[in-house]
mmCIF file of C-alpha atoms in Angstrom:
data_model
loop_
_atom_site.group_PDB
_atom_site.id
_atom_site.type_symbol
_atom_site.label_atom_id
_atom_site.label_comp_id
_atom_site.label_asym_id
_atom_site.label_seq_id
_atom_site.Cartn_x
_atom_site.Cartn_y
_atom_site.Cartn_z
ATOM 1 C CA UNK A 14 143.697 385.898 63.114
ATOM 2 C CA UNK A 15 141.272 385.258 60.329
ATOM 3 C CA UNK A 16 137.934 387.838 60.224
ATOM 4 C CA UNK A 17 134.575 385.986 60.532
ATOM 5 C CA UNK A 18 133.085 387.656 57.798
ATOM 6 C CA UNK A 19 130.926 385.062 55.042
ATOM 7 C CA UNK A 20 132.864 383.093 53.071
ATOM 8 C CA UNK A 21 131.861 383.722 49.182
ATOM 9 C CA UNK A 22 133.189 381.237 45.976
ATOM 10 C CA UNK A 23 134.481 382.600 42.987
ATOM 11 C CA UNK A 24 136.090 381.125 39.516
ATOM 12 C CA UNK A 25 138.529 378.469 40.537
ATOM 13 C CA UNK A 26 139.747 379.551 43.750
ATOM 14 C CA UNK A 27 138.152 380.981 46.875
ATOM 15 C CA UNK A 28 137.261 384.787 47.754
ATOM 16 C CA UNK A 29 136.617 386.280 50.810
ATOM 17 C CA UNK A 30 134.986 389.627 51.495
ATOM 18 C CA UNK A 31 134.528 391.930 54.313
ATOM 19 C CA UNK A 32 131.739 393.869 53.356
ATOM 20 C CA UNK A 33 132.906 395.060 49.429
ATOM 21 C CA UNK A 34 136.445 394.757 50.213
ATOM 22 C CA UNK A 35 139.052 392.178 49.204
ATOM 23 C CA UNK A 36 140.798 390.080 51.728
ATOM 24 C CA UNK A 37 145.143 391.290 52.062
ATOM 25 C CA UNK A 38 146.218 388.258 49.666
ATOM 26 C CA UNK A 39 148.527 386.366 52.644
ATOM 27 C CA UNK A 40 145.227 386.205 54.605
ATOM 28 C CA UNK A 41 143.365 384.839 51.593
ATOM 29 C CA UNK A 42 146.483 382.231 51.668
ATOM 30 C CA UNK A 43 146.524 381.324 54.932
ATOM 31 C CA UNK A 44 142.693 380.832 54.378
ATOM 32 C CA UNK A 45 143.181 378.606 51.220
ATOM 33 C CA UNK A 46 145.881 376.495 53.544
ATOM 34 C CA UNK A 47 143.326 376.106 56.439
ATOM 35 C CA UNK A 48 140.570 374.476 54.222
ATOM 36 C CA UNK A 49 143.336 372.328 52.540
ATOM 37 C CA UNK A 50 144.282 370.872 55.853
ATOM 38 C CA UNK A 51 140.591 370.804 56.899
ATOM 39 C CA UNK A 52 140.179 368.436 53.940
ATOM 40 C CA UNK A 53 143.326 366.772 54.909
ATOM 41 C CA UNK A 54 142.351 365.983 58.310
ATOM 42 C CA UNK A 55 138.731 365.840 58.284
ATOM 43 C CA UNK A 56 137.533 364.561 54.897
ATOM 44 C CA UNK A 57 134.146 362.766 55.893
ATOM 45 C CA UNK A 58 132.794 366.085 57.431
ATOM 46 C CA UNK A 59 132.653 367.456 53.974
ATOM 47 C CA UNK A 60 132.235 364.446 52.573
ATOM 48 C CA UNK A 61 129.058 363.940 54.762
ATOM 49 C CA UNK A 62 127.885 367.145 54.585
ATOM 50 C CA UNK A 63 128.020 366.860 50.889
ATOM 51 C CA UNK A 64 125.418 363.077 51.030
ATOM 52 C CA UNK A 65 123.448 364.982 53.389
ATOM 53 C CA UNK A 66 122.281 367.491 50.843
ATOM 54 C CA UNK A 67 121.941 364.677 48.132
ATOM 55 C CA UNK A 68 119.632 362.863 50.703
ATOM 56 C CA UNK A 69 117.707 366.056 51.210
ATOM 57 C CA UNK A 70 117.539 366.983 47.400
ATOM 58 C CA UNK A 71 115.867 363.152 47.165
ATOM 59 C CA UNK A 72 113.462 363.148 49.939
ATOM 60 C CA UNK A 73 112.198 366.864 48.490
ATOM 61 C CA UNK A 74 111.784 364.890 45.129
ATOM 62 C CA UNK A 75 110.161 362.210 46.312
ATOM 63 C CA UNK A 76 107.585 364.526 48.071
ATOM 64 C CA UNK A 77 106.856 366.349 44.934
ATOM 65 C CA UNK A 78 105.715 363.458 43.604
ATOM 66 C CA UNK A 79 103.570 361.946 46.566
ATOM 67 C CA UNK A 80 102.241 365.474 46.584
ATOM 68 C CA UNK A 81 101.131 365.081 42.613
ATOM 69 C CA UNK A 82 100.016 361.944 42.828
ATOM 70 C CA UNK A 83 97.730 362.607 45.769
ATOM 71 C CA UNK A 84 95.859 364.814 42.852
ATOM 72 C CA UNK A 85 95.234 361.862 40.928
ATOM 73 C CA UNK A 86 91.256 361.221 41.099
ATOM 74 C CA UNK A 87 90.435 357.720 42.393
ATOM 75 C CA UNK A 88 89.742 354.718 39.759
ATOM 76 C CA UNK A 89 89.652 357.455 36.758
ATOM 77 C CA UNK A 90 92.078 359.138 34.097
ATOM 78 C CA UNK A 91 94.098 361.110 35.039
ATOM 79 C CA UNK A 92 94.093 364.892 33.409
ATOM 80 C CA UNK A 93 97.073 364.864 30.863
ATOM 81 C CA UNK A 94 98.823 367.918 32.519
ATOM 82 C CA UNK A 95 98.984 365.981 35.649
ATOM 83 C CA UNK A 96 100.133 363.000 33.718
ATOM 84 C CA UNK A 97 102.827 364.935 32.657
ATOM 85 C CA UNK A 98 104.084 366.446 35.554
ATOM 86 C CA UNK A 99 103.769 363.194 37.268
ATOM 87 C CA UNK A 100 106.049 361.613 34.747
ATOM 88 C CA UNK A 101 108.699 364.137 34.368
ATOM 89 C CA UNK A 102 108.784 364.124 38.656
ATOM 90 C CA UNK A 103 109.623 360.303 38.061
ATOM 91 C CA UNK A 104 111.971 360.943 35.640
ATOM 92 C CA UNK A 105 114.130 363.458 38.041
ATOM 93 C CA UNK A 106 113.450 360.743 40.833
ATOM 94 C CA UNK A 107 115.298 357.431 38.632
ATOM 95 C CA UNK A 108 118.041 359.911 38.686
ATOM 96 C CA UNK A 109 118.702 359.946 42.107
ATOM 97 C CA UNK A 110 117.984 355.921 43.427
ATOM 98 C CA UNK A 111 119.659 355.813 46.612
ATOM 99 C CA UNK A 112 120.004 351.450 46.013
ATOM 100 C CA UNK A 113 122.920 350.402 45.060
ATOM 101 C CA UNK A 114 122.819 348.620 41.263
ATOM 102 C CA UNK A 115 123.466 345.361 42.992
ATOM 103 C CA UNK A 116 120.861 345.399 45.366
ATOM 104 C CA UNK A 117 117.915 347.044 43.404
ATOM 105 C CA UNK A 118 116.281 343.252 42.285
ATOM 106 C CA UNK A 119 117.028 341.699 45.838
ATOM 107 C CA UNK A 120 114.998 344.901 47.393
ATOM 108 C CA UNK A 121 112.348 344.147 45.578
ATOM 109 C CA UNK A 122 110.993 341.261 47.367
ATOM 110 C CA UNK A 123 107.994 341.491 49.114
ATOM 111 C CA UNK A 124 104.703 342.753 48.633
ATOM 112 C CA UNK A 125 103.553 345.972 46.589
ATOM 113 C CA UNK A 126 100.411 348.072 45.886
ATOM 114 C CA UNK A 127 100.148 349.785 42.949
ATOM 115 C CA UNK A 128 99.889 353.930 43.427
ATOM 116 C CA UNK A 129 99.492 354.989 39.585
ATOM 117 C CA UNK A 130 100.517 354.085 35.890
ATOM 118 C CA UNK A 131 100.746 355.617 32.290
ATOM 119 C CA UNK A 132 102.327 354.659 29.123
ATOM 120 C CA UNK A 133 105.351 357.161 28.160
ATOM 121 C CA UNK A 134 105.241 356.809 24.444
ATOM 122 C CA UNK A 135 108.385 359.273 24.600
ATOM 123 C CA UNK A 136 110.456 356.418 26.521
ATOM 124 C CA UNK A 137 109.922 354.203 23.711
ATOM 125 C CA UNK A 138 112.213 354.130 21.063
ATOM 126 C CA UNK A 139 109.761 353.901 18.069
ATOM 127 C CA UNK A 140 105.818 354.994 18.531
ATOM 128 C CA UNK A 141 104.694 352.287 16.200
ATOM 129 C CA UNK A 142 101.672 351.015 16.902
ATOM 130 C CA UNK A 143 101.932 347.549 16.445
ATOM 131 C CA UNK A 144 105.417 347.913 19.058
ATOM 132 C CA UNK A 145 103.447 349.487 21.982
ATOM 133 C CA UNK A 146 100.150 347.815 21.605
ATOM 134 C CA UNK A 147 99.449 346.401 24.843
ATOM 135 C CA UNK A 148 97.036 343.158 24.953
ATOM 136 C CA UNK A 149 94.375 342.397 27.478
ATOM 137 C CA UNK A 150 96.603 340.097 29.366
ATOM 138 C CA UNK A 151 99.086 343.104 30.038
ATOM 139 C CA UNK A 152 97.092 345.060 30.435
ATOM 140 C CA UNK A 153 95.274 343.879 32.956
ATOM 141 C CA UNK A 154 98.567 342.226 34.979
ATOM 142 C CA UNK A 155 100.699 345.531 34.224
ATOM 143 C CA UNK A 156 97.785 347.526 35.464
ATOM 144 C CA UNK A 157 97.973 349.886 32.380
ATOM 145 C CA UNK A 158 96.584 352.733 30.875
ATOM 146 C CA UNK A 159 97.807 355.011 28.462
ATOM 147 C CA UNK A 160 97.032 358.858 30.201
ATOM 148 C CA UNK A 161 97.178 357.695 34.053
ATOM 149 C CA UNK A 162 95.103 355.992 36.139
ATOM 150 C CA UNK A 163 95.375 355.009 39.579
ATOM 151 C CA UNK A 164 94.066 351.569 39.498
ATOM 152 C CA UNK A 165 92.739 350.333 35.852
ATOM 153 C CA UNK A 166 91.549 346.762 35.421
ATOM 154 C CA UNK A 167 90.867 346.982 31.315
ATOM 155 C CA UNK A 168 91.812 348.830 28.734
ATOM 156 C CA UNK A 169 90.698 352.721 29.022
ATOM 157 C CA UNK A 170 88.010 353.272 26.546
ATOM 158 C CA UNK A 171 86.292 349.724 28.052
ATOM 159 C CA UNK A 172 86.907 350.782 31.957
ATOM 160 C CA UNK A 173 85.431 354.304 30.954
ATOM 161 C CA UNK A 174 82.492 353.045 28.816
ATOM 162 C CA UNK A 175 81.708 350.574 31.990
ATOM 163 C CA UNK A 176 81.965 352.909 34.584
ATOM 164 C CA UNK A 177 79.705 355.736 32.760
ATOM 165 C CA UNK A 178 76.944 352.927 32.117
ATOM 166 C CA UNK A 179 77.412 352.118 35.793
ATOM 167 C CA UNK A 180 78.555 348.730 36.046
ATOM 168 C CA UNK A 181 81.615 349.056 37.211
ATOM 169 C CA UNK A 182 82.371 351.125 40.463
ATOM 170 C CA UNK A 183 84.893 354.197 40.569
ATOM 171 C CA UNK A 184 83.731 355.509 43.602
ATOM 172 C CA UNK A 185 85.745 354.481 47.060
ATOM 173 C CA UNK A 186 84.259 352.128 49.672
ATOM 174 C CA UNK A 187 84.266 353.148 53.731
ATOM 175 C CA UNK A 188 87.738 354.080 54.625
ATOM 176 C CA UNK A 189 88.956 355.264 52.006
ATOM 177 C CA UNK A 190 89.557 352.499 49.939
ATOM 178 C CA UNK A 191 89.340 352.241 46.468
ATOM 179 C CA UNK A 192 87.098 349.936 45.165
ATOM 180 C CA UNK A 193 89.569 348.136 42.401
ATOM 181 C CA UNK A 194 93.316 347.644 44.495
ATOM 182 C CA UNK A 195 95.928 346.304 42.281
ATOM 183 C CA UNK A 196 98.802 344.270 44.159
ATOM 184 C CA UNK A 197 102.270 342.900 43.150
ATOM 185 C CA UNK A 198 103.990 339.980 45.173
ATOM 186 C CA UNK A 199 107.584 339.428 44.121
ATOM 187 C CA UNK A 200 109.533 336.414 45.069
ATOM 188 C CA UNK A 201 112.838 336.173 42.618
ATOM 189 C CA UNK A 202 114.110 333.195 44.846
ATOM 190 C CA UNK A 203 111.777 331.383 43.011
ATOM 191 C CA UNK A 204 111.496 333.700 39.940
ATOM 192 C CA UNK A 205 107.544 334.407 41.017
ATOM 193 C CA UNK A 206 105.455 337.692 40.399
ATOM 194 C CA UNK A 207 102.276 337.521 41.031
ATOM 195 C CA UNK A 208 99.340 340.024 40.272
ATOM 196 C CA UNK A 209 96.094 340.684 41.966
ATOM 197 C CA UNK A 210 93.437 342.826 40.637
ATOM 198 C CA UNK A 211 90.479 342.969 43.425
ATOM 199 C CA UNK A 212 87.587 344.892 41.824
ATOM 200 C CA UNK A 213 83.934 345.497 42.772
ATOM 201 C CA UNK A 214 81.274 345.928 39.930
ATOM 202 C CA UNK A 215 77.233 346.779 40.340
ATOM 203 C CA UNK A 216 75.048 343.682 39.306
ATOM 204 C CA UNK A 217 71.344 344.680 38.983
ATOM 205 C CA UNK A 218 70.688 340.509 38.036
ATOM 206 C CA UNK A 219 70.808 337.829 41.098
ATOM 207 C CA UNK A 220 73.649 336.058 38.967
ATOM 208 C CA UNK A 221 76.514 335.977 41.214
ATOM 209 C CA UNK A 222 75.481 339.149 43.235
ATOM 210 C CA UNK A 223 75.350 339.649 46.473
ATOM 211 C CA UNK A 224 72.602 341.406 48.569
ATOM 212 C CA UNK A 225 73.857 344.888 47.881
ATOM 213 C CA UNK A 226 73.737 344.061 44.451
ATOM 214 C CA UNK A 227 77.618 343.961 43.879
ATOM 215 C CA UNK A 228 79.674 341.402 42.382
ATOM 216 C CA UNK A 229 83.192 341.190 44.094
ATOM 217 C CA UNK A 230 86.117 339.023 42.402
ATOM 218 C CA UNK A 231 89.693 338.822 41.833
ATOM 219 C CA UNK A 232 91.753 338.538 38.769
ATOM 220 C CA UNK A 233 95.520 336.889 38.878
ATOM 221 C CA UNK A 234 98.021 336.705 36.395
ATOM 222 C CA UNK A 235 101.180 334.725 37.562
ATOM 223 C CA UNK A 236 104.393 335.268 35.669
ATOM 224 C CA UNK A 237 107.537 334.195 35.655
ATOM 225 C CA UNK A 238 110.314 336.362 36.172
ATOM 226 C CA UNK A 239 114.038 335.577 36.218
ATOM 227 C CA UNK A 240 117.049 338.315 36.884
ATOM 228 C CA UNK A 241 118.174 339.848 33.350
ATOM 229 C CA UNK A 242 121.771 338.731 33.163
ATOM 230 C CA UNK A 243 123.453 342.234 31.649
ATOM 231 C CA UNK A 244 121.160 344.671 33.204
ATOM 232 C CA UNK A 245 121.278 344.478 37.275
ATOM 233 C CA UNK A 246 118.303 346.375 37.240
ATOM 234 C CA UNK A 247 116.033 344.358 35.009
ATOM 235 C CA UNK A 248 113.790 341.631 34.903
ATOM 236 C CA UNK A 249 112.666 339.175 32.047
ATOM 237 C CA UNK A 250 108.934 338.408 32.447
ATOM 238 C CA UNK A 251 107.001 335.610 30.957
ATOM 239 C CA UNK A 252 103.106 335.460 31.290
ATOM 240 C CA UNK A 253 102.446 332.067 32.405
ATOM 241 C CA UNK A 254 98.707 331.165 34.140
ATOM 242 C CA UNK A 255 95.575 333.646 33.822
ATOM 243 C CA UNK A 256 93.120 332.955 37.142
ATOM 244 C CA UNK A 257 89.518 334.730 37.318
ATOM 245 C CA UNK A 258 87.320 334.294 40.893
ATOM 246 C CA UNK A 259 84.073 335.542 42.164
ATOM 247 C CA UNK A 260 83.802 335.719 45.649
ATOM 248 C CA UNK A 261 80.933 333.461 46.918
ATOM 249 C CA UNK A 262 79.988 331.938 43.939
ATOM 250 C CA UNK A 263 81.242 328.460 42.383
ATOM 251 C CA UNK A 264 82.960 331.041 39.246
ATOM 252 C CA UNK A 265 86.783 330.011 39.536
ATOM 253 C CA UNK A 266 88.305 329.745 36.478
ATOM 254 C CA UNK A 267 92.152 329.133 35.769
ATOM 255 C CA UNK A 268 94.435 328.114 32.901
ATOM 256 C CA UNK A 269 97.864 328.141 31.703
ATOM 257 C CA UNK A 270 98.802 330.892 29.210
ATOM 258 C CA UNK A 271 101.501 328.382 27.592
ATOM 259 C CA UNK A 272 102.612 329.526 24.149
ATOM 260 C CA UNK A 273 100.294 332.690 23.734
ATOM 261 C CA UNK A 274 101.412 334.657 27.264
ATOM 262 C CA UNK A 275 103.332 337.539 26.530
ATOM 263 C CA UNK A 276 107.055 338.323 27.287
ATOM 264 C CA UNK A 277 108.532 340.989 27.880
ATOM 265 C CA UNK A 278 111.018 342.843 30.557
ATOM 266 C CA UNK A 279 110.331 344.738 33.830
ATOM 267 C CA UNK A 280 113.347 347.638 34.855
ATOM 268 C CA UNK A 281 113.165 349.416 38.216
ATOM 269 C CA UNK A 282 114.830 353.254 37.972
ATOM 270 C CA UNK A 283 114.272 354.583 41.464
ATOM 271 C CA UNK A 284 113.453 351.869 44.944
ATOM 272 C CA UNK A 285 113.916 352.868 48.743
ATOM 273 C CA UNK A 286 112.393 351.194 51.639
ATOM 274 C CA UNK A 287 108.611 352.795 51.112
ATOM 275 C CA UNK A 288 108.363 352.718 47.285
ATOM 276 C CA UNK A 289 109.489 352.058 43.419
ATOM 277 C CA UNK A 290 109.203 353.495 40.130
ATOM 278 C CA UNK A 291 109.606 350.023 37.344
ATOM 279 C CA UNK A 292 109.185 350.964 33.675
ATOM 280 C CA UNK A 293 107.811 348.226 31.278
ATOM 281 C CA UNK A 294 109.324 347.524 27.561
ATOM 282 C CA UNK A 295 106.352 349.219 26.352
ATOM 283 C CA UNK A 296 106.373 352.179 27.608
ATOM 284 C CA UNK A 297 104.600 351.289 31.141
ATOM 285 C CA UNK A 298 105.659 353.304 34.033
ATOM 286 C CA UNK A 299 104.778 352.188 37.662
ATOM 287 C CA UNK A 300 104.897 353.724 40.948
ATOM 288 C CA UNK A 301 104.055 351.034 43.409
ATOM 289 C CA UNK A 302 104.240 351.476 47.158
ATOM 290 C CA UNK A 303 105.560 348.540 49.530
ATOM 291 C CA UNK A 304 103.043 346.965 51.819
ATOM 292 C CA UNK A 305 105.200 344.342 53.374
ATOM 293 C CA UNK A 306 109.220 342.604 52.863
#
């Protein structure tokens, strides 16, 4: 009869102790012979046991960076050590996507709501400027800033300069809602993304303001996105109509981007049923949360 002392591991077999004494060596045997038939016999116990840890190990890594990224101050930059930890937490997360390669682009469909980006310059193979500059229009439909934000419309330096003067709002409305909300829609049936920047800026003049003295619009950027054909995880983008419109007012303004819309490539790391971390090819990094399939 085998004791029911704990069980302790040791170099490349198994030893046993009972309190600081060695197990008789036919009992360690007849140990070694019941776990080998335990294995033999009941395989998916362990091997469950075993995906229930790596399921646990995710969810507590996911957590830690819901947990950071509930830190992040609405509609401004984010402090760089919180950048920081909130990309190396991503990083740790793309290791441990739970989607299968093949289905990573299919789960994407649906609709999405930005949470928080940054540029990782140390993603990027080469920090030259002119290979990580990002232009308004991708700026704007990537939603990105270099040191974290939670929902930028413009490039950094102009949001800031804006918001200081007071023209643009960075405080949240009733409800907690921010006042700029960017959204993602992603159909890859018909190789559609679309992007929707809502924002809300103060407007002392009676030009296209309404009576509490805000002007409310949207900005769209439509692109075109088709399934990369040797990375199952990638997408190849292409800028393709630029849309701006202010809410009750006769300002709606669209036109194709044509020749001068940026391309580039969109690569999901880490997607479950709730949210996704995509990286851009320069340097973006997304954390988007799903709002509807």
């Amino acid at each position: 009869m085998l004791p029911t002392d704990a069980f302790a591991a040791s170099g490349g077999g198994i030893g046993v102790g009972v309190g600081s004494r060695p197990l008789p060596t036919d009992v360690r045997q007849q140990l070694q012979l019941h776990l080998s038939l335990a294995d033999l016999f009941f395989p998916k116990t362990r091997n469950n046991a075993k995906a229930a840890d790596d399921k646990n190990a995710e969810s507590g890594n996911k957590l830690s960076l819901l947990n950071l990224l509930s830190k992040v101050p609405s509609n401004e930059s984010t402090p760089k050590e919180l950048t920081q930890e909130i990309l190396q937490a991503v990083r740790v997360l793309e290791k441990e996507c739970p989607t299968l390669e093949a289905d990573v682009l299919p789960k994407l469909a649906g609709n999405w709501e930005l949470l928080w980006t940054a540029q990782d310059l140390s993603s990027l193979p080469t920090t030259n400027p002119f290979a990580t500059f990002i232009n308004p229009l991708e700026n704007q439909s990537y939603s990105n800033n270099p040191s974290g934000r939670s929902n930028p419309i413009l490039p950094q330096n102009v949001q800031d300069g804006l918001e200081d003067i007071g023209l643009l709002s960075n405080e949240r409305k009733d409800g907690d809602q921010n006042t700029i909300k960017s959204t993602q829609a992603i159909n890859l049936k018909k190789n559609r993304i679309r992007n929707v920047v809502a924002f809300e800026a103060n407007n002392p003049t009676p030009l296209f303001s309404n009576k509490d003295g805000k002007t409310r619009g949207f900005i769209t950027v439509d692109v075109k996105g088709a399934a990369n054909p040797n990375d199952a995880r990638k997408i190849d983008v292409k800028f393709d109509r630029f849309r701006v419109s202010i809410l009750d007012s006769p300002l709606d303004v669209s036109f194709p981007l044509g020749v001068v819309g940026p391309t580039g490539w969109l690569r999901t790391g880490y997607v479950d049923d709730d949210i996704r971390v995509t990286r851009g090819h320069k340097g973006s990094v997304f954390i988007l949360s799903r709002t509807a399939k």
